[in-house]
Short mmCIF file of C-alpha atoms and ligand atoms in Angstrom, two decimals:
data_model
loop_
_atom_site.label_atom_id
_atom_site.label_comp_id
_atom_site.label_asym_id
_atom_site.label_seq_id
_atom_site.Cartn_x
_atom_site.Cartn_y
_atom_site.Cartn_z
CA MET A 1 -0.01 0.01 0.09
CA ALA A 2 1.36 3.63 -0.79
CA ALA A 3 2.94 5.77 2.02
CA ALA A 4 0.08 8.44 2.53
CA TYR A 5 1.50 11.74 3.66
CA ASP A 6 -0.24 15.13 4.28
CA VAL A 7 2.54 17.19 2.32
CA CYS A 8 5.26 15.99 -0.09
CA ILE A 9 7.84 18.73 -0.36
CA VAL A 10 10.12 18.17 -3.68
CA GLY A 11 13.55 19.64 -3.17
CA GLY A 12 15.99 19.92 -0.08
CA GLY A 13 17.72 23.16 -0.51
CA VAL A 14 17.18 26.11 1.86
CA VAL A 15 13.60 26.75 0.67
CA GLY A 16 12.50 22.93 0.76
CA LEU A 17 13.86 22.48 4.10
CA TRP A 18 12.42 25.36 5.69
CA VAL A 19 9.10 24.51 4.23
CA ALA A 20 9.28 21.11 6.02
CA ARG A 21 10.28 22.85 9.11
CA HIS A 22 7.22 25.05 9.20
CA LEU A 23 4.90 22.45 8.27
CA ALA A 24 6.20 19.82 10.41
CA ARG A 25 5.86 22.19 13.57
CA ALA A 26 2.25 22.98 12.51
CA GLY A 27 1.73 19.27 12.95
CA ALA A 28 1.54 17.93 9.10
CA ASP A 29 2.84 14.66 8.20
CA CYS A 30 5.51 15.26 5.54
CA VAL A 31 8.01 13.38 3.12
CA LEU A 32 10.77 15.55 1.55
CA LEU A 33 12.21 14.19 -1.76
CA ASP A 34 15.64 15.08 -3.19
CA ARG A 35 16.84 14.30 -6.48
CA SER A 36 20.41 13.96 -4.99
CA LYS A 37 21.29 14.94 -1.70
CA CYS A 38 19.74 17.92 0.39
CA GLY A 39 22.02 20.70 -0.24
CA SER A 40 23.46 19.40 -3.62
CA GLY A 41 21.87 22.49 -5.58
CA ALA A 42 22.52 25.91 -5.22
CA SER A 43 21.95 26.35 -1.38
CA GLY A 44 25.48 24.08 -0.87
CA GLY A 45 27.33 27.09 -2.04
CA ILE A 46 30.19 29.23 -0.31
CA LEU A 47 28.89 32.86 -0.61
CA GLY A 48 25.97 33.57 1.82
CA ALA A 49 25.42 37.12 1.99
CA LEU A 50 22.15 38.44 3.39
CA MET A 51 21.78 41.95 2.14
CA ALA A 52 18.68 43.97 2.14
CA HIS A 53 17.13 46.28 -0.74
CA ALA A 54 17.64 49.79 -0.63
CA PRO A 55 15.63 51.51 2.18
CA ASP A 56 14.22 54.27 -0.08
CA ASN A 57 11.35 53.92 -2.27
CA TRP A 58 9.80 51.67 0.38
CA ASN A 59 7.11 48.79 -0.80
CA THR A 60 5.64 45.61 0.40
CA LYS A 61 8.48 43.68 -1.31
CA LYS A 62 11.10 45.49 0.78
CA GLN A 63 9.15 45.26 3.78
CA PHE A 64 8.70 41.61 3.34
CA GLN A 65 12.73 40.94 2.99
CA PHE A 66 13.37 43.58 5.84
CA ASP A 67 10.72 41.34 8.28
CA ALA A 68 12.81 38.14 7.03
CA LEU A 69 15.95 39.59 7.75
CA ALA A 70 15.00 41.13 11.01
CA ASP A 71 13.46 37.64 12.09
CA LEU A 72 16.37 35.66 11.22
CA PRO A 73 18.61 35.89 14.14
CA SER A 74 16.06 34.28 16.93
CA LEU A 75 15.29 31.47 14.32
CA ILE A 76 18.94 30.82 13.66
CA THR A 77 19.60 30.78 17.66
CA GLU A 78 16.65 28.34 17.86
CA LEU A 79 17.84 26.25 14.84
CA GLU A 80 21.55 25.92 16.30
CA ALA A 81 20.26 25.03 19.78
CA GLU A 82 18.01 22.20 18.29
CA SER A 83 20.87 20.84 15.71
CA GLY A 84 23.77 21.43 17.69
CA LEU A 85 25.23 22.82 14.58
CA SER A 86 27.01 25.94 13.68
CA THR A 87 25.55 28.06 10.72
CA GLY A 88 28.15 30.40 10.80
CA TYR A 89 25.33 33.30 10.97
CA ALA A 90 26.67 36.78 11.99
CA GLN A 91 25.02 40.01 11.43
CA CYS A 92 28.40 41.39 10.13
CA GLY A 93 26.81 44.63 8.39
CA ARG A 94 27.79 45.61 4.88
CA ILE A 95 30.11 48.25 3.52
CA MET A 96 30.19 49.82 0.12
CA PRO A 97 32.20 52.42 -1.46
CA VAL A 98 31.11 55.85 -2.64
CA ARG A 99 32.86 57.04 -5.81
CA THR A 100 30.34 59.54 -7.43
CA GLU A 101 28.80 62.43 -6.17
CA ARG A 102 25.14 60.89 -7.55
CA PHE A 103 25.71 57.68 -5.09
CA GLN A 104 26.77 59.90 -2.40
CA LYS A 105 23.42 62.20 -2.83
CA GLN A 106 21.47 58.83 -3.17
CA ALA A 107 23.19 57.78 0.03
CA ILE A 108 22.00 60.53 1.72
CA VAL A 109 18.25 60.08 0.88
CA ARG A 110 18.50 55.99 1.57
CA SER A 111 20.06 57.14 5.18
CA GLU A 112 17.19 59.14 5.83
CA ALA A 113 14.76 56.14 4.68
CA SER A 114 16.53 53.80 6.86
CA ARG A 115 15.88 55.51 10.08
CA GLN A 116 12.09 55.42 9.02
CA HIS A 117 11.84 51.82 7.80
CA TRP A 118 14.51 49.69 9.15
CA ARG A 119 12.98 49.37 12.45
CA ALA A 120 11.95 45.91 13.92
CA SER A 121 10.42 45.26 17.21
CA LYS A 122 13.65 44.51 19.14
CA ARG A 123 16.32 46.36 17.02
CA SER A 124 16.58 49.39 14.52
CA TYR A 125 19.17 49.51 11.65
CA VAL A 126 20.79 51.78 9.67
CA PHE A 127 22.34 52.80 6.35
CA GLU A 128 24.90 55.41 6.87
CA LEU A 129 27.22 57.65 4.71
CA ASN A 130 30.63 58.32 6.43
CA GLY A 131 33.95 60.11 4.57
CA PRO A 132 37.12 58.80 3.51
CA ASP A 133 38.42 58.68 7.16
CA ALA A 134 35.71 55.61 7.79
CA VAL A 135 37.46 53.23 4.93
CA PRO A 136 38.56 50.14 6.92
CA VAL A 137 41.76 48.37 6.32
CA SER A 138 39.77 45.85 4.42
CA MET A 139 39.16 48.14 1.52
CA ASN A 140 41.01 49.81 -0.89
CA PRO A 141 40.76 53.55 0.07
CA ASP A 142 41.52 54.65 -3.77
CA LEU A 143 38.45 53.14 -4.65
CA ALA A 144 36.21 55.14 -1.96
CA PRO A 145 37.46 58.69 -2.65
CA LEU A 146 34.02 59.89 -1.09
CA GLY A 147 34.00 57.32 1.66
CA ILE A 148 31.70 54.62 2.37
CA ILE A 149 28.09 53.67 2.89
CA GLN A 150 27.84 51.45 6.41
CA ASP A 151 24.72 49.31 6.71
CA THR A 152 24.15 47.41 9.82
CA LEU A 153 21.27 45.15 8.70
CA ALA A 154 23.18 42.84 6.58
CA ALA A 155 24.71 39.57 7.50
CA ARG A 156 26.22 36.30 6.60
CA VAL A 157 25.58 32.59 6.90
CA ASN A 158 27.64 29.58 5.75
CA PRO A 159 25.19 28.27 3.13
CA SER A 160 26.15 24.50 3.47
CA ASP A 161 26.44 24.50 7.18
CA TYR A 162 23.16 26.38 7.18
CA VAL A 163 21.41 23.71 5.25
CA LYS A 164 23.11 21.05 7.39
CA ALA A 165 21.53 22.37 10.36
CA LEU A 166 18.16 22.86 8.96
CA GLN A 167 18.39 18.92 7.48
CA CYS A 168 19.45 17.69 10.85
CA ALA A 169 16.57 19.57 12.65
CA VAL A 170 13.96 18.69 10.11
CA SER A 171 15.10 14.83 9.98
CA ARG A 172 13.70 14.57 13.37
CA ASP A 173 9.96 15.23 12.36
CA VAL A 174 10.18 14.72 8.81
CA GLU A 175 11.11 11.51 6.40
CA ILE A 176 13.68 12.80 4.16
CA ILE A 177 14.42 10.46 0.84
CA GLU A 178 17.35 11.31 -0.96
CA ASP A 179 18.52 10.33 -4.32
CA CYS A 180 14.93 10.07 -5.58
CA SER A 181 13.62 12.54 -8.20
CA LEU A 182 10.02 13.48 -8.63
CA ARG A 183 8.63 12.42 -11.88
CA SER A 184 5.22 13.41 -11.73
CA VAL A 185 2.04 14.12 -9.72
CA GLU A 186 -1.22 12.82 -10.30
CA ILE A 187 -3.16 15.61 -9.24
CA SER A 188 -6.72 13.75 -8.79
CA SER A 189 -5.30 10.95 -6.36
CA GLY A 190 -2.15 12.73 -5.22
CA ARG A 191 -0.25 9.68 -6.36
CA ILE A 192 3.43 10.92 -6.74
CA LYS A 193 5.78 9.04 -9.28
CA THR A 194 9.48 9.08 -8.57
CA THR A 195 12.54 7.46 -10.16
CA ASN A 196 12.37 4.76 -7.35
CA ASP A 197 9.65 2.48 -8.61
CA GLU A 198 9.40 0.63 -5.51
CA LEU A 199 8.24 3.93 -3.59
CA GLU A 200 4.55 4.23 -3.33
CA LEU A 201 3.64 7.60 -2.31
CA THR A 202 0.40 9.72 -1.73
CA ALA A 203 0.39 13.39 -0.72
CA LYS A 204 -2.82 15.59 -0.12
CA HIS A 205 -0.33 18.74 -0.97
CA VAL A 206 2.75 18.90 -3.26
CA VAL A 207 5.28 21.52 -2.69
CA ILE A 208 7.58 22.14 -5.44
CA ALA A 209 10.75 23.68 -4.04
CA ALA A 210 13.41 22.27 -6.57
CA GLY A 211 15.34 25.31 -7.11
CA TYR A 212 15.66 26.17 -10.92
CA GLU A 213 14.33 22.94 -11.74
CA SER A 214 10.91 23.69 -10.59
CA PHE A 215 10.10 25.47 -13.78
CA ARG A 216 10.47 22.36 -15.72
CA LEU A 217 8.19 20.31 -13.24
CA LEU A 218 5.73 22.79 -13.36
CA GLU A 219 5.56 22.93 -16.86
CA PRO A 220 2.89 19.99 -17.45
CA VAL A 221 0.85 21.68 -14.59
CA LEU A 222 1.05 25.20 -16.29
CA GLY A 223 1.41 24.57 -19.82
CA ARG A 224 4.48 26.66 -20.08
CA VAL A 225 7.80 27.74 -18.57
CA ILE A 226 7.84 30.29 -16.08
CA GLY A 227 11.38 30.97 -15.31
CA GLY A 228 14.89 29.42 -15.37
CA GLY A 229 18.37 29.12 -13.84
CA VAL A 230 21.24 31.58 -13.97
CA LYS A 231 24.50 30.06 -13.28
CA GLY A 232 26.77 31.70 -10.75
CA GLN A 233 30.34 31.21 -9.77
CA ALA A 234 32.14 31.95 -6.40
CA ALA A 235 35.59 31.39 -5.11
CA LEU A 236 36.90 30.53 -1.52
CA PHE A 237 39.92 32.23 0.11
CA GLU A 238 41.85 31.53 3.24
CA CYS A 239 42.39 35.32 4.58
CA PRO A 240 42.29 35.43 8.28
CA ASP A 241 43.14 39.28 8.05
CA LEU A 242 39.39 39.67 7.09
CA ALA A 243 38.19 37.65 9.85
CA ASP A 244 35.06 39.90 11.54
CA GLN A 245 35.05 42.45 8.83
CA PRO A 246 31.94 43.39 7.28
CA ILE A 247 30.66 42.37 4.02
CA VAL A 248 32.07 44.38 1.03
CA TYR A 249 29.67 45.11 -1.88
CA ASP A 250 30.64 46.83 -4.98
CA ASP A 251 28.44 46.76 -8.22
CA GLY A 252 27.93 43.03 -8.17
CA VAL A 253 31.01 42.04 -6.43
CA TYR A 254 30.67 40.27 -3.13
CA VAL A 255 33.39 39.93 -0.62
CA VAL A 256 31.94 37.80 2.64
CA PRO A 257 34.48 36.93 5.32
CA HIS A 258 33.31 34.10 7.20
CA GLU A 259 33.85 32.99 10.94
CA ASP A 260 36.79 30.29 10.27
CA GLY A 261 39.24 33.22 8.46
CA LYS A 262 37.99 32.01 5.17
CA CYS A 263 36.46 34.68 2.79
CA ALA A 264 34.19 33.99 -0.28
CA VAL A 265 34.11 36.13 -3.16
CA GLY A 266 31.62 36.30 -5.94
CA SER A 267 29.78 36.32 -8.11
CA THR A 268 29.09 35.85 -12.09
CA THR A 269 25.58 36.11 -13.95
CA GLU A 270 25.33 33.79 -16.79
CA LYS A 271 22.15 33.23 -18.55
CA GLN A 272 23.74 30.87 -20.90
CA TRP A 273 25.33 27.59 -19.60
CA SER A 274 25.66 23.89 -20.11
CA ASP A 275 27.30 22.41 -17.00
CA PRO A 276 25.49 23.84 -13.97
CA THR A 277 28.00 22.89 -11.64
CA ALA A 278 31.52 23.49 -13.37
CA PRO A 279 33.35 26.31 -12.26
CA ASP A 280 35.30 28.04 -15.13
CA PRO A 281 38.82 28.57 -14.27
CA GLU A 282 39.25 31.28 -17.23
CA ARG A 283 36.42 33.37 -15.56
CA ASN A 284 38.41 35.20 -13.12
CA ASP A 285 37.27 38.93 -13.60
CA PHE A 286 35.10 38.74 -10.32
CA ILE A 287 38.17 37.61 -8.53
CA GLU A 288 40.45 40.32 -9.90
CA ARG A 289 37.80 42.96 -8.87
CA SER A 290 37.47 41.42 -5.35
CA LYS A 291 41.23 41.66 -5.07
CA GLN A 292 41.02 45.21 -6.15
CA LEU A 293 38.47 46.03 -3.64
CA CYS A 294 39.94 44.28 -0.53
CA PRO A 295 43.75 44.37 -0.54
CA PRO A 296 44.19 41.60 1.89
CA LEU A 297 42.83 39.00 -0.55
CA ARG A 298 45.90 40.02 -2.93
CA ASN A 299 48.30 37.41 -1.36
CA ALA A 300 45.51 35.02 0.13
CA GLN A 301 45.41 31.51 -0.91
CA MET A 302 42.41 30.45 -3.09
CA LEU A 303 41.19 27.36 -1.69
CA ARG A 304 38.22 26.34 -3.99
CA ARG A 305 36.06 27.74 -6.75
CA TRP A 306 32.05 26.61 -6.72
CA ALA A 307 29.40 27.02 -9.48
CA GLY A 308 25.55 26.67 -9.01
CA VAL A 309 22.38 27.68 -10.63
CA ARG A 310 19.84 30.34 -8.86
CA PRO A 311 16.36 30.17 -9.86
CA ARG A 312 14.74 33.04 -11.33
CA CYS A 313 11.09 33.65 -12.56
CA ASN A 314 10.65 35.42 -15.82
CA ARG A 315 8.79 38.18 -13.99
CA THR A 316 11.76 38.82 -11.72
CA ASP A 317 10.57 38.14 -8.32
CA PRO A 318 10.08 34.72 -6.44
CA ILE A 319 6.98 32.48 -6.82
CA VAL A 320 5.39 31.51 -3.58
CA GLY A 321 1.84 29.72 -2.92
CA ALA A 322 -0.76 27.34 -4.22
CA LEU A 323 -1.56 27.08 -8.02
CA ASP A 324 -5.30 25.81 -7.55
CA ASP A 325 -8.07 26.22 -5.48
CA ASP A 326 -7.76 23.18 -3.34
CA ARG A 327 -4.12 23.87 -2.68
CA ARG A 328 -2.77 20.23 -4.32
CA ILE A 329 -0.08 21.72 -5.69
CA LEU A 330 2.08 24.71 -4.21
CA VAL A 331 5.32 26.30 -5.23
CA ALA A 332 8.18 28.03 -3.52
CA THR A 333 11.07 29.05 -6.01
CA GLY A 334 12.92 31.96 -7.85
CA GLY A 335 14.48 33.50 -4.90
CA TYR A 336 17.64 34.32 -7.13
CA LYS A 337 20.43 36.07 -5.45
CA ILE A 338 18.28 36.66 -2.02
CA THR A 339 17.04 33.32 -1.00
CA PHE A 340 18.81 32.98 1.79
CA GLY A 341 17.52 36.04 3.56
CA ILE A 342 13.87 35.07 2.75
CA ALA A 343 13.34 31.37 2.50
CA HIS A 344 12.09 31.13 5.81
CA ARG A 345 9.56 33.64 5.50
CA MET A 346 8.72 32.24 1.77
CA ALA A 347 8.28 28.84 3.62
CA ALA A 348 6.13 30.35 6.58
CA ARG A 349 3.52 31.39 3.72
CA ILE A 350 3.54 28.09 2.21
CA ALA A 351 2.90 26.58 5.64
CA ASP A 352 -0.11 28.89 6.57
CA GLU A 353 -1.36 28.14 2.84
CA VAL A 354 -1.17 24.40 3.57
CA MET A 355 -2.65 24.54 6.83
CA ASN A 356 -5.33 26.84 5.72
CA THR A 357 -4.63 29.43 8.77
CA SER A 358 -7.03 32.27 9.52
CA THR A 359 -4.15 34.59 9.47
CA LYS A 360 -1.40 34.15 6.70
CA THR A 361 2.14 35.59 6.33
CA GLU A 362 1.96 38.81 4.37
CA LEU A 363 3.25 37.99 0.86
CA PRO A 364 3.97 41.21 -1.80
CA THR A 365 1.67 40.88 -4.73
CA THR A 366 4.37 40.38 -7.14
CA TYR A 367 5.47 37.17 -5.31
CA GLN A 368 1.80 35.65 -5.52
CA PRO A 369 1.33 33.01 -8.36
CA ALA A 370 -1.21 35.08 -9.98
CA HIS A 371 1.30 37.83 -10.83
CA HIS A 372 3.37 35.16 -12.67
CA LEU A 373 0.50 33.40 -14.58
CA ASN A 374 -0.90 36.65 -15.68
CA ALA A 375 -1.38 36.03 -19.44
CA SER A 376 0.67 38.96 -20.52
CA ASN A 377 3.57 37.18 -19.35
C1 FAD B 401 27.40 31.79 -7.02
C2 FAD B 401 26.11 32.10 -6.59
C3 FAD B 401 26.47 32.81 -5.22
C4 FAD B 401 25.08 33.11 -4.42
N1 FAD B 401 25.01 33.86 -3.23
C5 FAD B 401 23.97 34.11 -2.75
C6 FAD B 401 24.28 34.99 -1.76
O1 FAD B 401 25.13 35.49 -1.56
N2 FAD B 401 22.86 35.24 -1.07
C7 FAD B 401 21.82 34.55 -1.23
O2 FAD B 401 20.88 34.67 -0.55
N3 FAD B 401 21.81 33.81 -2.23
C8 FAD B 401 22.85 33.28 -3.06
N4 FAD B 401 22.88 32.59 -4.19
C9 FAD B 401 21.28 32.25 -4.58
C10 FAD B 401 21.09 30.99 -3.79
O3 FAD B 401 21.97 30.15 -3.43
C11 FAD B 401 19.74 30.12 -4.36
O4 FAD B 401 18.80 31.17 -4.67
C12 FAD B 401 19.11 29.34 -3.40
O5 FAD B 401 20.32 28.30 -2.77
C13 FAD B 401 18.01 28.67 -4.18
O6 FAD B 401 17.55 27.70 -2.95
P1 FAD B 401 16.54 26.66 -3.45
O7 FAD B 401 16.26 25.97 -2.09
O8 FAD B 401 15.40 27.32 -4.15
O9 FAD B 401 17.14 25.82 -4.39
P2 FAD B 401 18.12 24.70 -4.51
O10 FAD B 401 19.25 25.10 -3.36
O11 FAD B 401 18.74 24.68 -6.03
O12 FAD B 401 17.44 23.36 -4.05
C14 FAD B 401 16.85 22.57 -5.13
C15 FAD B 401 16.67 21.25 -4.53
O13 FAD B 401 15.85 20.60 -5.41
C16 FAD B 401 16.34 19.16 -5.85
N5 FAD B 401 15.73 18.68 -7.13
C17 FAD B 401 15.65 19.44 -8.13
N6 FAD B 401 14.83 18.61 -9.06
C18 FAD B 401 14.20 17.64 -8.46
C19 FAD B 401 13.25 16.44 -8.59
N7 FAD B 401 13.02 16.49 -10.04
N8 FAD B 401 12.95 15.68 -7.44
C20 FAD B 401 13.62 15.77 -6.30
N9 FAD B 401 14.52 16.93 -5.90
C21 FAD B 401 14.71 17.77 -7.07
C22 FAD B 401 17.88 19.58 -6.30
O14 FAD B 401 18.85 18.40 -5.98
C23 FAD B 401 18.22 20.48 -5.00
O15 FAD B 401 18.50 20.09 -3.77
C24 FAD B 401 24.05 32.32 -4.78
C25 FAD B 401 23.83 31.55 -5.85
C26 FAD B 401 25.07 31.43 -6.64
C27 FAD B 401 24.92 30.27 -7.81
#
């Protein structure tokens, strides 16, 4: 007889694992399938920057991300205590060099806006402009002639350690089946077909959280492809001189010091790719720019390179929610470059929808399936 679950979650990345955690805590009987190992997709990377949208021109999307980032410290404390594993999380802040008067003026506006909007119940955060004297030794002062912006909201996490801690905590209440790929779902019966022919499963709800591969899995249900994958590459250095320094960000280049004296740099943005996980040793532009930006990296030893594919919807924002009125098929993907900061909140909304709670985690309109499925797509 087929094993019957309330919910089958497809994908054991940061999103699927958070969905499983929220649902198990709400009392649902869940199974999670991963095609390979949990964390083998984009979530098993090395960068782990948790950075907010700019605080000016405030909207519900910025509020959603702010609430998610502000919630994270207490959720991480709970997760680390439960799993006994470190996630490498720290609210380390971020600095950005200021080179032009235009950026300087914009920073003044954003600084004011941060005082109004970056307020959580327990703490406020700032986006502050400081002069050239504030440039730390970790940054090349020639690239910051007008000073730096310092933001206290940004944080970092070690992506693969975070996923391991989540998997450890989730595995207590959820059956996790690895090396098992979803093939199809028979919507009327809830019967789930996988690459393991001996496995017989049914579920009342199926949550697709399979990263960029979600779009291919959803094609038979939606009749079209509403997103794809954008490859990115990063590199990890041994650089104790940058330990405890904030993230440095400049025009697409991230330098993210981690707790163990290692420092990750990234990343590329590649819409065309053939091998999803192969780093390209010729692709050194982001590494050269990181070294320009942060002099301590110049003599640091490179430990490894890494590549993965980020899920991105055609209509830019993530897609989160049920695709049908009976909530048989739900989807949570498309977090692109900000997934680590919002996965737990995307998942909280999915859990609310599955459990049909009377109040639901707020979701920006542009994250809702209707926005992505609009015929003008
Ligand atoms: C170079 C690089 C740097 C990045 N830096 C950051 C950063 O600093 N901050 C940030 O927030 N984000 C960053 N990202 C983006 C982030 O890594 C991703 O958006 C995020 O990991 C996506 O998580 P996910 O759970 O949606 O998907 P994934 O982590 O890809 O997980 C999907 C899972 O689904 C499984 N799967 C696929 N198909 C099936 C199937 N048919 N059946 C069963 N299982 C299946 C896969 O095996 C995988 O484990 C970066 C990405 C890259 C590539």
